[in-house]
Amino acid sequence: MGLDLFHAQGEASSLPVTVQANIEEGRLYFFGKELPLPIKGKGLFTILYIDDKVRIFRSGKSYAVQVRCSALWQNKNVGKLSQEN
């Protein structure tokens, strides 16, 4: 499942699974721009879905979807839109 980068809380053989993370920094990339995010520190979050391209997780009442950059650039429309700006 790709959970080797996280410290699972309890049994990690199936999803959802709660993990502890130590976040050093956050950044948002969009349309060729980079925005630093004010996120830092240790915390727990629950991985709801994970594969080699996407991770969906919940932290408190918030949900997030993370997509690997390499997966985005495989989509020709996303790459074309980014290159035009």
Short mmCIF file of C-alpha atoms in Angstrom, two decimals:
data_model
loop_
_atom_site.label_atom_id
_atom_site.label_comp_id
_atom_site.label_asym_id
_atom_site.label_seq_id
_atom_site.Cartn_x
_atom_site.Cartn_y
_atom_site.Cartn_z
CA MET A 1 0.00 0.00 0.00
CA GLY A 2 2.94 2.37 0.10
CA LEU A 3 2.66 3.03 3.83
CA ASP A 4 6.36 2.47 4.47
CA LEU A 5 6.92 6.26 4.66
CA PHE A 6 4.48 6.64 7.54
CA HIS A 7 4.21 5.25 11.05
CA ALA A 8 0.88 3.40 11.16
CA GLN A 9 -1.15 3.51 14.34
CA GLY A 10 -2.16 -0.13 14.88
CA GLU A 11 -2.78 -2.64 12.09
CA ALA A 12 -1.94 -1.24 8.62
CA SER A 13 -2.99 -4.12 6.37
CA SER A 14 -6.19 -2.44 5.12
CA LEU A 15 -7.71 0.98 4.63
CA PRO A 16 -8.65 3.27 6.16
CA VAL A 17 -5.53 3.46 8.32
CA THR A 18 -4.46 6.20 10.73
CA VAL A 19 -0.81 7.21 10.54
CA GLN A 20 1.46 9.64 12.34
CA ALA A 21 3.40 12.09 10.17
CA ASN A 22 6.05 14.70 10.77
CA ILE A 23 5.44 17.43 8.20
CA GLU A 24 8.39 19.73 7.54
CA GLU A 25 6.77 22.00 4.95
CA GLY A 26 3.93 22.24 2.48
CA ARG A 27 3.77 23.66 -1.02
CA LEU A 28 1.02 24.02 -3.57
CA TYR A 29 1.94 23.98 -7.26
CA PHE A 30 -0.54 25.27 -9.83
CA PHE A 31 -0.29 26.74 -13.31
CA GLY A 32 3.48 27.00 -13.07
CA LYS A 33 3.39 28.86 -9.74
CA GLU A 34 4.44 27.74 -6.28
CA LEU A 35 2.75 28.77 -3.05
CA PRO A 36 4.26 27.89 0.34
CA LEU A 37 1.67 26.54 2.77
CA PRO A 38 1.70 27.25 6.52
CA ILE A 39 1.75 23.59 7.53
CA LYS A 40 4.35 22.09 9.83
CA GLY A 41 4.63 19.66 12.74
CA LYS A 42 3.59 16.22 13.92
CA GLY A 43 0.07 14.94 13.63
CA LEU A 44 -2.25 12.09 12.82
CA PHE A 45 -4.18 11.64 9.62
CA THR A 46 -6.26 8.86 8.14
CA ILE A 47 -5.42 7.48 4.71
CA LEU A 48 -8.69 6.64 2.97
CA TYR A 49 -7.23 5.61 -0.42
CA ILE A 50 -3.71 5.25 -1.76
CA ASP A 51 -2.12 4.02 -4.97
CA ASP A 52 1.00 4.90 -6.97
CA LYS A 53 -0.53 8.18 -8.26
CA VAL A 54 -3.10 9.42 -5.73
CA ARG A 55 -3.53 9.63 -1.95
CA ILE A 56 -6.80 10.72 -0.31
CA PHE A 57 -6.67 11.43 3.38
CA ARG A 58 -8.55 13.05 6.23
CA SER A 59 -7.07 15.16 9.01
CA GLY A 60 -9.62 16.30 11.56
CA LYS A 61 -12.60 17.58 9.59
CA SER A 62 -10.56 18.34 6.46
CA TYR A 63 -10.01 16.12 3.42
CA ALA A 64 -7.16 16.33 0.93
CA VAL A 65 -6.24 14.71 -2.37
CA GLN A 66 -2.58 14.52 -3.31
CA VAL A 67 -1.53 13.64 -6.85
CA ARG A 68 2.06 12.92 -7.86
CA CYS A 69 3.40 15.48 -10.32
CA SER A 70 4.46 12.69 -12.67
CA ALA A 71 0.82 11.52 -12.83
CA LEU A 72 -0.36 15.03 -13.70
CA TRP A 73 2.09 15.46 -16.56
CA GLN A 74 0.95 12.18 -18.11
CA ASN A 75 -2.32 13.99 -18.86
CA LYS A 76 -1.57 15.99 -22.02
CA ASN A 77 -4.26 18.61 -21.30
CA VAL A 78 -2.80 19.50 -17.90
CA GLY A 79 0.72 19.81 -19.29
CA LYS A 80 -0.48 21.91 -22.22
CA LEU A 81 -2.43 24.28 -19.95
CA SER A 82 0.59 24.74 -17.69
CA GLN A 83 2.97 25.40 -20.57
CA GLU A 84 0.71 28.07 -22.08
CA ASN A 85 0.77 30.28 -18.94
#
